[in-house]
XYZ file of C-alpha atoms in Angstrom:
607
model
C 52.000 153.708 83.227
C 52.749 151.810 80.040
C 51.289 148.374 79.337
C 54.753 146.823 79.699
C 55.180 148.410 83.140
C 51.691 147.254 84.157
C 52.513 143.684 83.140
C 55.779 143.821 85.062
C 54.000 145.116 88.164
C 51.402 142.343 87.824
C 54.165 139.720 87.726
C 55.758 141.173 90.862
C 52.421 141.130 92.750
C 51.704 137.547 91.631
C 55.158 136.409 92.740
C 54.729 138.169 96.084
C 51.313 136.577 96.624
C 52.726 133.154 95.766
C 55.670 133.595 98.146
C 53.377 134.761 100.992
C 51.139 131.769 100.279
C 54.111 129.394 100.599
C 55.109 131.022 103.911
C 51.572 130.589 105.266
C 51.426 127.012 104.001
C 54.691 126.168 105.761
C 53.571 127.778 109.056
C 50.330 125.790 108.976
C 52.224 122.574 108.147
C 54.418 123.079 111.217
C 51.289 123.978 113.271
C 52.332 127.534 114.196
C 48.659 128.498 114.709
C 49.206 131.769 116.597
C 51.856 132.840 114.124
C 49.485 132.062 111.237
C 46.771 134.277 112.818
C 49.218 137.155 113.278
C 50.478 136.632 109.714
C 46.909 136.811 108.297
C 46.121 140.001 110.223
C 49.289 141.770 109.088
C 48.788 140.764 105.452
C 45.198 142.041 105.590
C 46.154 145.320 107.257
C 48.859 145.916 104.617
C 46.616 144.926 101.751
C 48.834 142.022 100.721
C 47.349 139.234 98.633
C 48.101 135.685 99.815
C 47.690 132.904 97.262
C 45.981 129.687 98.309
C 48.008 126.427 98.364
C 47.957 124.732 95.001
C 46.039 121.434 94.957
C 48.543 118.604 94.988
C 48.228 115.992 92.248
C 49.990 113.528 94.528
C 47.873 111.105 96.490
C 47.700 111.115 100.257
C 51.006 109.679 101.456
C 49.453 107.127 103.836
C 47.081 105.749 101.197
C 49.861 105.634 98.599
C 52.229 103.857 100.972
C 49.556 101.298 101.835
C 48.826 100.604 98.140
C 52.503 100.188 97.283
C 53.061 97.718 100.123
C 49.947 95.773 99.134
C 51.261 95.469 95.552
C 54.638 94.366 96.932
C 53.018 91.557 98.940
C 50.772 90.440 96.069
C 53.442 90.576 93.370
C 51.386 93.137 91.393
C 54.282 94.487 89.355
C 52.331 96.666 86.890
C 50.336 98.655 89.477
C 53.325 98.933 91.821
C 55.596 100.623 89.284
C 52.761 102.864 88.027
C 52.364 104.150 91.590
C 56.156 104.302 92.002
C 56.668 106.425 88.872
C 53.724 108.688 89.742
C 54.449 109.362 93.410
C 58.207 109.207 93.886
C 59.740 112.588 92.900
C 61.674 112.539 89.639
C 64.862 113.941 91.158
C 64.821 111.207 93.822
C 64.327 108.380 91.301
C 67.045 109.660 88.967
C 69.740 110.925 91.323
C 69.390 109.272 94.742
C 71.654 106.210 95.027
C 69.469 104.576 97.699
C 66.356 104.955 95.525
C 68.100 103.491 92.468
C 69.424 100.550 94.483
C 65.991 99.868 96.008
C 64.294 100.092 92.601
C 66.782 97.541 91.198
C 66.057 95.019 93.958
C 62.307 95.646 93.642
C 62.542 94.661 89.980
C 64.330 91.470 91.024
C 61.591 90.799 93.620
C 58.796 91.078 91.073
C 60.775 89.131 88.452
C 61.300 86.058 90.632
C 57.923 86.358 92.411
C 56.244 83.791 90.070
C 58.932 81.209 90.920
C 57.539 81.148 94.450
C 53.908 80.615 93.374
C 53.138 80.814 89.609
C 56.192 79.579 87.610
C 54.360 79.903 84.280
C 54.505 83.716 84.507
C 58.288 83.760 84.967
C 59.223 84.173 81.272
C 56.970 87.221 80.923
C 58.548 88.778 84.017
C 62.040 88.004 82.692
C 61.266 89.901 79.457
C 60.163 92.916 81.497
C 63.307 92.673 83.639
C 65.549 92.557 80.528
C 63.815 95.692 79.255
C 64.490 97.400 82.585
C 68.184 96.378 82.501
C 68.546 97.926 79.049
C 66.843 101.213 80.058
C 66.687 102.551 83.626
C 68.807 99.721 85.018
C 71.657 100.245 82.539
C 73.168 102.947 84.767
C 74.059 100.341 87.416
C 75.759 97.889 85.048
C 79.229 99.075 86.099
C 78.479 98.682 89.819
C 80.040 95.594 91.371
C 77.088 94.950 93.712
C 74.579 94.570 90.869
C 76.725 93.039 88.120
C 75.880 89.347 88.870
C 72.144 90.070 88.457
C 72.634 91.071 84.827
C 73.131 87.348 84.204
C 69.703 86.496 85.714
C 67.812 86.547 82.369
C 70.222 83.926 80.976
C 69.911 81.414 83.839
C 67.248 78.724 83.193
C 66.463 77.983 86.848
C 67.624 80.695 89.292
C 66.201 78.837 92.306
C 69.052 76.292 92.222
C 71.803 78.575 90.949
C 74.492 79.364 93.619
C 74.741 83.039 92.619
C 71.026 83.651 93.306
C 70.311 81.305 96.207
C 70.190 84.237 98.683
C 67.184 85.656 96.783
C 65.120 82.623 97.763
C 65.959 82.590 101.443
C 63.041 83.261 103.810
C 64.715 86.392 105.186
C 65.242 88.131 101.806
C 61.668 89.434 101.248
C 61.151 90.782 104.826
C 64.483 92.646 104.639
C 63.561 94.197 101.294
C 60.083 95.134 102.515
C 61.563 96.804 105.595
C 63.839 98.908 103.354
C 60.848 99.817 101.191
C 58.762 100.903 104.222
C 61.560 103.114 105.551
C 62.116 104.677 102.146
C 58.409 105.376 101.561
C 57.850 106.866 105.011
C 60.508 109.488 104.332
C 60.043 110.070 100.603
C 56.234 110.257 100.460
C 56.141 112.627 103.413
C 58.581 114.834 101.546
C 56.409 114.606 98.420
C 53.403 116.095 100.276
C 55.453 118.649 102.133
C 54.909 122.424 101.778
C 56.152 124.064 98.610
C 58.677 126.170 100.539
C 60.264 123.074 102.081
C 60.245 121.277 98.731
C 61.983 124.216 97.080
C 64.635 124.251 99.792
C 65.261 120.505 99.590
C 65.340 120.658 95.796
C 67.865 123.493 95.978
C 70.093 121.463 98.327
C 69.841 118.439 96.021
C 70.782 120.536 93.031
C 73.792 121.889 94.924
C 74.886 118.370 95.827
C 74.518 117.242 92.224
C 76.556 120.220 91.045
C 79.257 119.417 93.617
C 79.387 115.777 92.487
C 79.582 116.850 88.850
C 82.290 119.406 89.702
C 84.321 116.739 91.506
C 83.958 114.433 88.520
C 85.136 117.160 86.133
C 88.052 118.068 88.393
C 89.151 114.422 88.524
C 88.888 114.206 84.734
C 90.904 117.401 84.244
C 93.551 116.224 86.728
C 93.947 112.960 84.806
C 94.268 114.852 81.525
C 96.749 117.269 83.066
C 98.824 114.417 84.502
C 98.948 112.713 81.116
C 99.933 115.942 79.369
C 102.649 116.583 81.928
C 103.947 113.020 81.634
C 103.994 113.336 77.839
C 105.758 116.692 78.149
C 108.436 115.198 80.418
C 108.851 112.300 78.026
C 109.344 114.662 75.104
C 111.765 116.851 77.065
C 113.818 113.785 78.027
C 113.955 112.549 74.423
C 114.851 116.019 73.165
C 117.706 116.293 75.641
C 118.989 112.857 74.630
C 118.927 113.870 70.968
C 120.847 117.067 71.759
C 123.489 115.005 73.597
C 123.634 112.658 70.612
C 124.160 115.613 68.298
C 127.001 116.836 70.504
C 128.508 113.348 70.399
C 128.481 113.299 66.572
C 130.260 116.686 66.498
C 133.085 115.146 68.537
C 133.272 112.226 66.105
C 131.380 109.587 68.034
C 129.067 107.221 66.181
C 125.349 106.996 66.791
C 124.074 103.475 66.309
C 120.869 102.613 64.396
C 119.676 100.641 67.428
C 119.836 103.756 69.582
C 117.875 105.811 67.033
C 115.325 103.027 66.790
C 114.854 102.993 70.568
C 114.234 106.760 70.501
C 111.689 106.374 67.707
C 109.833 103.674 69.623
C 109.516 105.968 72.630
C 108.690 109.035 70.568
C 106.046 107.513 68.328
C 104.541 104.999 70.724
C 100.789 104.733 70.073
C 100.065 104.790 73.780
C 102.102 107.377 75.642
C 102.145 106.489 79.301
C 99.437 107.954 81.553
C 101.200 108.543 84.813
C 100.980 110.681 87.872
C 102.586 114.092 88.130
C 106.360 114.103 87.871
C 107.842 116.865 89.943
C 111.429 116.037 89.031
C 113.632 118.265 86.917
C 113.824 116.583 83.523
C 115.746 119.377 81.824
C 118.838 117.191 81.364
C 119.330 113.436 81.443
C 122.463 111.632 82.556
C 122.529 112.679 86.231
C 121.749 109.202 87.673
C 121.313 105.531 86.635
C 117.643 106.233 85.867
C 118.460 109.198 83.627
C 121.622 108.015 81.914
C 121.445 107.523 78.177
C 120.471 104.077 76.901
C 123.418 102.208 75.509
C 127.006 102.078 76.736
C 126.592 104.926 79.218
C 123.821 103.165 81.134
C 125.477 99.755 80.753
C 128.731 101.166 82.099
C 127.033 102.675 85.135
C 125.175 99.457 85.881
C 128.270 97.289 85.394
C 130.201 99.540 87.768
C 127.521 99.089 90.423
C 127.383 95.310 89.928
C 131.167 94.829 89.732
C 131.593 96.666 92.998
C 128.659 94.773 94.527
C 126.791 97.948 95.461
C 123.925 96.034 97.095
C 126.343 93.658 98.878
C 125.020 90.544 97.174
C 128.152 88.585 98.091
C 128.699 90.128 101.511
C 128.997 87.872 104.541
C 127.777 90.626 106.885
C 124.599 89.946 108.835
C 123.141 93.354 107.924
C 123.731 94.591 104.392
C 122.819 97.839 102.647
C 119.468 96.252 101.659
C 118.445 96.302 105.325
C 118.001 100.054 104.881
C 114.491 99.057 103.746
C 113.822 98.532 107.464
C 115.124 101.979 108.399
C 112.877 104.135 110.572
C 113.690 107.064 108.311
C 110.990 107.160 105.614
C 113.213 108.908 103.063
C 115.982 106.314 103.470
C 113.458 103.507 102.861
C 112.033 105.304 99.859
C 115.391 105.853 98.144
C 116.473 102.294 98.830
C 113.260 101.114 97.141
C 113.899 103.476 94.210
C 117.387 102.028 93.747
C 116.130 98.429 93.773
C 113.409 99.378 91.281
C 116.060 100.948 89.019
C 118.139 97.751 89.132
C 115.039 95.662 88.372
C 114.332 97.869 85.341
C 117.436 96.549 83.556
C 117.912 92.944 82.432
C 121.387 92.587 83.936
C 120.157 94.286 87.082
C 117.431 91.637 87.448
C 120.039 88.891 87.112
C 122.108 90.572 89.854
C 119.104 90.996 92.164
C 118.016 87.384 91.676
C 121.248 86.247 93.356
C 120.446 88.050 96.629
C 118.642 85.472 98.831
C 117.208 87.922 101.370
C 115.921 90.451 98.801
C 112.436 89.050 98.197
C 111.803 88.618 101.912
C 112.704 92.277 102.528
C 110.592 93.465 99.584
C 107.448 91.529 100.527
C 107.881 92.548 104.157
C 108.000 96.218 103.083
C 105.037 95.698 100.754
C 102.830 94.496 103.585
C 103.751 97.119 106.174
C 103.704 100.323 104.073
C 100.637 102.534 103.576
C 98.706 102.258 100.273
C 99.807 105.671 98.970
C 103.436 105.272 100.010
C 106.068 105.889 97.330
C 108.212 103.261 99.012
C 105.517 100.626 98.587
C 104.885 101.692 95.000
C 108.548 101.266 94.080
C 108.743 97.917 95.870
C 105.615 96.677 94.087
C 106.916 97.746 90.668
C 110.313 96.156 91.393
C 108.603 92.868 92.314
C 106.548 93.021 89.123
C 109.692 93.409 87.006
C 111.439 90.634 88.935
C 108.440 88.395 88.203
C 109.753 88.107 84.634
C 112.185 85.544 86.072
C 110.909 82.089 86.991
C 113.035 81.754 90.120
C 111.560 84.965 91.501
C 108.026 83.897 90.540
C 108.506 80.676 92.505
C 109.687 82.547 95.604
C 106.795 85.052 95.437
C 104.199 82.298 95.062
C 105.686 80.498 98.071
C 105.558 83.745 100.065
C 101.781 84.007 99.432
C 102.062 87.173 97.334
C 99.064 86.054 95.230
C 96.680 86.203 98.207
C 98.020 89.638 99.148
C 97.528 90.933 95.596
C 93.963 89.623 95.360
C 93.039 91.334 98.644
C 94.622 94.582 97.448
C 92.845 94.469 94.092
C 89.529 93.853 95.825
C 89.682 97.493 96.945
C 90.876 98.770 93.548
C 89.290 102.232 93.902
C 91.836 103.061 96.613
C 94.785 102.353 94.290
C 96.416 104.753 91.858
C 96.273 103.818 88.164
C 100.023 103.110 88.234
C 99.803 100.785 91.259
C 96.667 99.122 89.895
C 98.360 98.331 86.567
C 101.476 96.824 88.122
C 99.465 94.876 90.724
C 97.284 93.322 88.024
C 100.326 92.563 85.837
C 102.177 90.941 88.765
C 99.148 88.809 89.609
C 98.921 87.649 85.992
C 102.619 86.731 85.833
C 102.279 84.598 88.972
C 99.058 82.995 87.723
C 100.853 81.783 84.585
C 102.761 79.278 86.728
C 101.178 75.958 87.704
C 101.921 76.612 91.386
C 100.293 80.036 91.048
C 97.151 78.577 89.471
C 96.873 76.078 92.297
C 97.242 78.862 94.866
C 94.296 80.623 93.198
C 92.300 77.378 93.240
C 92.560 77.301 97.058
C 90.239 80.339 97.196
C 88.777 80.249 93.693
C 85.519 82.059 94.443
C 87.291 85.079 95.931
C 89.854 85.258 93.123
C 87.193 84.949 90.388
C 85.038 87.605 92.062
C 87.917 90.092 92.205
C 89.011 89.428 88.604
C 85.515 89.723 87.126
C 84.943 92.927 89.095
C 88.177 94.365 87.669
C 86.851 93.858 84.126
C 84.403 96.677 84.884
C 87.080 99.077 86.164
C 87.333 102.407 84.365
C 91.077 101.878 83.836
C 91.034 99.732 80.685
C 94.832 99.369 80.721
C 94.493 96.520 83.240
C 92.197 94.384 81.081
C 94.937 92.419 79.241
C 96.371 91.334 82.605
C 92.963 90.478 84.073
C 92.093 88.492 80.938
C 95.454 86.717 81.066
C 94.979 85.769 84.729
C 91.442 84.501 84.121
C 92.506 82.458 81.106
C 95.376 80.893 83.070
C 93.525 79.851 86.205
C 90.548 78.480 84.269
C 92.717 75.567 83.144
C 92.188 74.151 86.663
C 88.999 71.997 86.694
C 87.950 73.073 90.207
C 88.258 76.750 89.223
C 86.178 76.129 86.088
C 83.479 74.482 88.206
C 83.416 77.421 90.633
C 83.259 79.844 87.698
C 80.231 78.045 86.258
C 78.456 78.191 89.612
C 79.164 81.942 89.748
C 77.809 82.524 86.181
C 81.172 83.895 85.080
C 80.334 83.221 81.430
C 77.238 85.433 81.614
C 79.254 88.170 83.325
C 81.925 87.976 80.609
C 79.289 88.246 77.889
C 78.052 91.477 79.463
C 81.477 92.971 78.713
C 81.761 91.496 75.229
C 78.942 93.800 74.101
C 81.315 96.753 74.269
C 82.697 98.215 71.043
C 86.136 96.661 71.414
C 86.837 93.814 68.938
C 90.186 92.852 70.529
C 88.629 92.601 73.989
C 85.685 90.638 72.595
C 87.987 88.089 70.976
C 89.981 87.677 74.196
C 86.733 87.130 76.126
C 85.735 84.430 73.618
C 89.048 82.654 74.304
C 88.375 82.842 78.052
C 84.834 81.482 77.622
C 86.215 78.664 75.464
C 88.710 77.844 78.245
C 85.891 77.964 80.810
C 83.826 75.437 78.841
C 86.697 73.111 78.001
C 86.802 69.623 79.481
C 90.589 69.307 79.588
C 92.507 68.329 82.689
C 94.974 70.649 84.355
C 97.839 69.418 82.201
C 101.385 68.389 83.134
C 103.424 70.131 85.810
C 105.704 72.607 84.080
C 107.268 74.450 86.990
C 110.438 72.408 87.137
C 111.817 73.854 83.912
C 115.067 75.726 84.357
C 114.456 78.158 81.512
C 114.041 81.771 82.553
C 111.268 83.780 80.862
C 113.157 87.088 81.138
C 114.065 88.144 77.588
C 116.735 90.702 78.558
C 114.465 93.689 77.989
C 115.260 96.997 79.701
C 112.227 98.599 81.328
C 113.445 101.984 82.615
C 110.576 104.449 83.172
C 110.340 108.121 84.059
C 108.130 107.156 87.029
C 111.258 106.011 88.834
C 112.189 109.642 89.444
C 108.806 111.095 90.307
C 108.281 113.249 93.385
C 111.937 113.456 94.369
C 112.353 114.554 97.983
C 116.117 115.188 97.965
C 117.424 117.890 95.650
C 121.068 119.068 95.410
C 121.948 122.581 96.469
C 123.085 125.070 93.785
C 126.525 124.036 92.408
C 126.509 120.907 94.589
C 127.791 117.821 92.797
C 125.386 114.896 92.784
C 124.618 111.716 90.917
C 126.640 110.990 87.801
C 128.320 114.417 87.830
C 129.722 113.603 91.279
C 131.007 110.216 90.101
C 132.565 111.547 86.902
C 134.166 114.540 88.624
C 135.563 112.839 91.707
C 135.957 109.320 90.341
C 136.721 107.671 87.033
C 133.671 107.382 84.748
C 133.136 106.555 81.098
C 130.534 108.753 79.420
C 129.920 107.824 75.816
C 126.821 107.358 73.782
C 127.762 104.209 71.879
C 125.350 101.322 72.020
C 127.167 98.372 73.517
C 126.832 95.163 71.536
C 125.704 92.473 73.933
C 124.143 89.067 73.785
C 120.384 88.890 73.713
C 118.375 85.786 74.409
C 116.034 84.449 71.764
C 112.781 86.348 71.735
C 110.001 84.343 73.318
C 106.918 83.621 71.201
C 104.129 86.113 71.773
C 100.403 85.354 71.494
C 98.383 87.228 68.903
C 96.338 90.226 70.053
C 93.256 88.005 69.830
C 94.438 85.774 72.678
C 94.879 86.556 76.383
C 98.484 87.061 77.515
C 100.275 83.779 78.219
C 103.825 85.048 78.884
C 105.141 87.195 81.750
C 105.179 90.913 80.852
C 105.434 94.300 82.510
C 103.074 97.204 81.716
C 105.884 99.208 80.089
C 106.992 96.375 77.782
C 103.385 95.496 76.929
C 102.662 99.086 75.857
C 105.871 99.394 73.845
C 104.897 96.328 71.813
C 101.705 98.120 70.852
C 99.255 95.647 72.368
C 95.693 96.856 72.889
């Protein structure tokens, strides 16, 4: 036998002896005495070597638990965390959410411990806590539960600060100690468990970590795929429009510079829309109002609908076509919502909708009764957001308590799609720009401020301009400013201003300046008759996503049905029409102070 083969055989025997030793160790741990005796006899009769259990470097679990609890009671921070780092398994400290949460609160306990007995030591503890926040604690900085505590090092006297008063209640330490005892009883027992059990548990943990990482990667790939597909559909739509334009020039029709400019804006936009998967056929535009070409074709279609009062705005009937939103048929409701959203996407459509008294009541009613992931609710929400460009509609929504509904929805932002989240935040901002809206927020200022500051940490950065705009607006109310100061909102904002985003940092500075201003609320401005809507068209491809109804082969539908069976004008000339004066826009340094929609905000190239 060669030396290499001998070495290989030696490794196999050593591995076998180690494995048999782990089996014996586990049987003894579980007190299978008779089985252990039989196991020893069989190993001896077969000439099998059994390795002895390796001496554990970990201390006896009972002694370790007692020492940790003693340090907890005495405020001995240094010894406690030495024992913690030495005896709590690395994989538990670094990957277990419960362990990380407990460690965070333990650091808070030891940091504020001197304030209960030895205040002179507080500054030294604060320095240690800041070091922890910048190292091991940094991983929790995006978690809503812990975010307020990142302001602790900047508060001169936490004992009287409203955000930290719960830390000094008599019940806080016993509750934390109880959590610590439960954690140690399980974790330290596991630390001194047999090697076979430890290997098994470690294997399960590794599998769970891999599953979590796989889920995270899948979610990331799905987002990238959705964006690529949305961009692809956008490009296909633009290409088809350009082909139609080329056909129009062959037949002698003029293509206006304004039309070409609108195509260029869409084609070379710096931020192509990230949207959910579009399952609609985008191979050719011009089959419905949402896919007709911008310019005279779309204007003609819309004017035809309005002239013939498609939505029965002027009808004297008790139940109009809009009451289809109350239909028990889900598809009927969905397509009614799509149609209203399409109308709201066009400036003249918004004017038409604003003259229907019952519309907002039906929309808000639908908004509140539909499920979160409903396409009907999504279309209704987006339609309301576009209608909020008009002051009259803002007033009605504020009166109907839409602000409170939005704040409650945004509180659970992780359950919302990116699209819904963006439009919800933008709608809230538009309503908060009004004096009546600010006062509505002031009625429950703490809740509103909590939701808005939490949203600043959301992974979807597209919502930040709207969150900043809402914060800036409501902080002009003195009572809201006072509540914000009690909640340490300035410290929370400064946590975000450390990010490498100059535009965001400048906006945060404006908000902080507003927070620290001593100005009164200012004059009531809600009685102005001027409408904010600047006649901008906001048609998006999202209007046609996930179509349920599809025409059969050779079946006429949409615009082809209208133009074949009825009289229709299909040209590609841009209609010259009156536009209102463009409203002044704030610089990118300032928070938004005018009503916008996500689509118009992106097209203007704002950060």
